[in-house]
């Protein structure tokens, strides 16, 4: 399953900011990339309960406004806004914590579509200082990669082969470069460079299974 890691990492635009949500400071992670498909197809890939497991995770629930969803072994929540084929918003509950995920799609011409992802969360300072945005950012980069491979139509790419790839050297390199890219986004947002790189090192060790 040959993958151009450098191209895939470079295809994603990353940004970090903060805002007040429910009276508390929340961290806002933003990721965007362009896909070579029209908006209707991309929307369907993101919201069709039969297609989602082909590039992300098995999912169950009622995928409509007001419905609840659950990814197998991962997050679950409620669909709180849905405006097809432009945007949807869901709560993202995991490990007893609830955050918010906003997805929007914009046509780019020539049958291409921009996906913008915004993940908003109340993150304890100690966790943010230890891991930085890469703690969730690396995971989202992997999801955006899986979506691209699925939309490319390569039949050799399945959730199983992708999981196997992630444990190999190329997959580890992808996680390493993703972690470094999120550190750079944090630096751009004003984080001290040494602190951002230290947090990225912790995130990389976690994703590579090297955390002591």
C-alpha positions as a printed Julia matrix, in Angstrom:
212×3 Matrix{Float64}:
   0.0    0.0     0.0
   2.38   2.75   -1.22
   1.58   6.13    0.31
   3.39   9.41   -0.3
   3.75  10.45    3.34
   5.25  13.86    2.58
   2.41  14.7     0.16
  -0.25  13.52    2.58
   1.18  15.54    5.48
   1.5   18.61    3.26
  -2.09  18.29    1.99
  -3.47  19.29    5.39
  -3.6   22.88    6.63
  -3.49  23.08   10.44
  -4.28  25.89   12.87
  -4.76  26.31   16.61
  -6.81  28.94   18.44
  -9.0   29.3    21.53
 -12.44  30.63   22.39
 -14.83  30.72   25.31
 -17.35  27.88   25.31
 -19.89  27.44   28.1
 -18.0   29.93   30.24
 -14.64  28.18   29.95
 -11.6   28.58   27.72
 -11.64  25.94   25.01
  -8.88  24.87   22.65
  -9.81  24.91   18.97
  -8.01  22.62   16.55
  -8.59  23.21   12.83
  -7.61  20.98    9.93
  -8.55  21.31    6.29
  -7.71  19.64    2.99
  -9.05  19.4    -0.55
 -10.4   16.13   -1.95
 -10.7   15.14   -5.59
 -14.44  14.57   -5.53
 -17.56  16.7    -5.66
 -19.31  17.96   -2.55
 -22.25  15.55   -2.82
 -19.96  12.51   -2.9
 -17.78  13.79   -0.06
 -20.86  14.52    2.04
 -22.13  11.0     1.42
 -18.76   9.46    2.35
 -18.87  11.39    5.63
 -22.5   10.69    6.55
 -23.53   7.38    4.96
 -23.53   4.7     7.67
 -22.5    2.09    5.09
 -19.54   4.1     3.72
 -18.05   5.48    6.94
 -16.58   2.11    8.07
 -14.74   1.78    4.75
 -12.39   4.61    5.67
 -12.82   5.29    9.41
 -14.47   2.99   11.98
 -17.62   0.88   12.32
 -20.45   3.15   13.42
 -23.94   2.57   14.77
 -26.85   4.82   15.62
 -29.29   7.2    14.0
 -27.33   9.47   11.67
 -29.78  12.34   11.36
 -30.43  15.6    13.18
 -31.04  14.9    16.85
 -29.85  11.32   16.51
 -27.0    9.68   18.38
 -24.03   7.79   16.96
 -21.29   5.57   18.37
 -17.99   4.64   16.74
 -16.81   1.19   17.75
 -14.21   1.53   20.51
 -14.09   5.29   20.04
 -16.21   8.42   20.35
 -19.96   8.84   20.35
 -22.37  11.73   20.6
 -25.35  13.62   19.24
 -25.89  15.23   15.85
 -26.75  18.79   16.83
 -26.78  20.5    13.41
 -27.07  19.22    9.85
 -27.26  21.26    6.67
 -26.53  18.92    3.72
 -24.31  19.07    1.81
 -22.6   22.01    3.51
 -22.03  21.3     7.19
 -22.83  19.22   10.23
 -22.0   19.51   13.91
 -21.84  16.78   16.53
 -20.87  16.37   20.13
 -17.79  14.16   20.53
 -17.83  12.16   23.75
 -14.86  10.04   24.75
 -13.33   8.92   28.07
 -16.06  10.73   29.95
 -15.31  14.09   28.32
 -17.5   15.86   25.79
 -16.12  18.11   23.04
 -17.58  19.47   19.81
 -16.82  18.64   16.18
 -17.81  20.85   13.26
 -17.41  19.74    9.64
 -18.01  21.99    6.64
 -17.61  21.4     2.9
 -16.95  24.0     0.21
 -16.78  23.49   -3.55
 -13.41  24.34   -5.09
 -14.22  23.91   -8.77
 -13.13  21.16  -11.17
 -15.01  18.59   -9.1
 -12.91  19.2    -5.98
 -14.11  19.94   -2.45
 -12.54  21.54    0.62
 -13.22  19.79    3.93
 -12.8   21.92    7.05
 -12.71  20.2    10.43
 -12.93  22.07   13.73
 -12.55  20.21   17.03
 -13.33  22.27   20.13
 -12.49  20.94   23.58
 -11.94  21.94   27.18
  -8.44  20.55   27.73
  -6.79  20.67   31.17
  -3.66  22.82   31.08
  -1.48  19.99   32.32
  -2.59  17.71   29.46
  -2.23  20.47   26.88
   1.26  21.32   28.13
   2.3   17.67   28.08
   0.96  16.68   24.66
  -0.18  19.79   22.81
  -2.61  19.7    19.89
  -1.06  16.58   18.39
  -2.79  14.43   21.01
  -5.93  14.58   18.87
  -4.44  16.2    15.77
  -2.42  13.15   14.78
  -5.55  11.04   14.99
  -7.47  13.44   12.77
  -4.63  13.48   10.26
  -4.94   9.7    10.1
  -8.68   9.98    9.51
  -8.21  12.52    6.73
  -5.6   10.24    5.17
  -7.98   7.27    5.33
 -10.69   9.31    3.63
  -8.33  10.3     0.83
  -7.22   6.71    0.23
 -10.82   5.52    0.2
 -11.93   8.2    -2.26
  -9.0    7.36   -4.53
 -10.73   4.05   -5.28
  -7.72   1.85   -4.49
  -9.31  -1.5    -3.63
  -6.18  -2.59   -1.74
  -6.92   0.02    0.91
  -9.19  -1.26    3.67
  -9.44  -0.36    7.37
  -7.5   -3.57    8.04
  -4.64  -2.84    5.64
  -4.53   0.76    6.84
  -4.23  -0.37   10.47
  -1.41  -2.71    9.48
   0.31   0.11    7.56
   0.13   2.38   10.59
   2.23  -0.08   12.61
   4.92  -0.28    9.92
   7.77   2.11    9.27
   5.83   4.31    6.83
   2.94   4.6     9.24
   5.25   5.5    12.09
   6.88   8.12    9.88
   3.44   9.53    9.08
   2.61   9.84   12.79
   5.98  11.4    13.5
   5.64  13.99   10.75
   2.03  14.68   11.73
   3.07  15.33   15.33
   5.79  17.72   14.16
   3.32  19.53   11.88
   0.94  20.09   14.78
   3.82  21.39   16.86
   4.52  23.92   14.12
   0.85  24.96   14.15
   1.13  25.5    17.91
   4.29  27.59   17.43
   2.53  29.67   14.79
  -0.3   30.22   17.29
   2.18  31.59   19.85
   3.34  28.55   21.85
   6.96  28.64   22.97
   8.9   26.59   20.37
  10.77  24.48   22.93
   7.53  23.71   24.78
   5.73  22.84   21.53
   8.5   20.49   20.41
   8.67  18.83   23.84
   4.92  18.21   23.73
   5.22  16.84   20.2
   7.92  14.43   21.36
   5.53  13.12   24.02
   2.73  12.77   21.47
   5.0   10.97   19.02
   6.14   8.55   21.72
   2.5    7.86   22.59
   1.44   7.11   19.02
   4.52   4.99   18.38
   4.01   3.02   21.56
   7.29   4.25   23.0
   5.92   6.17   25.96
   7.79   5.18   29.11
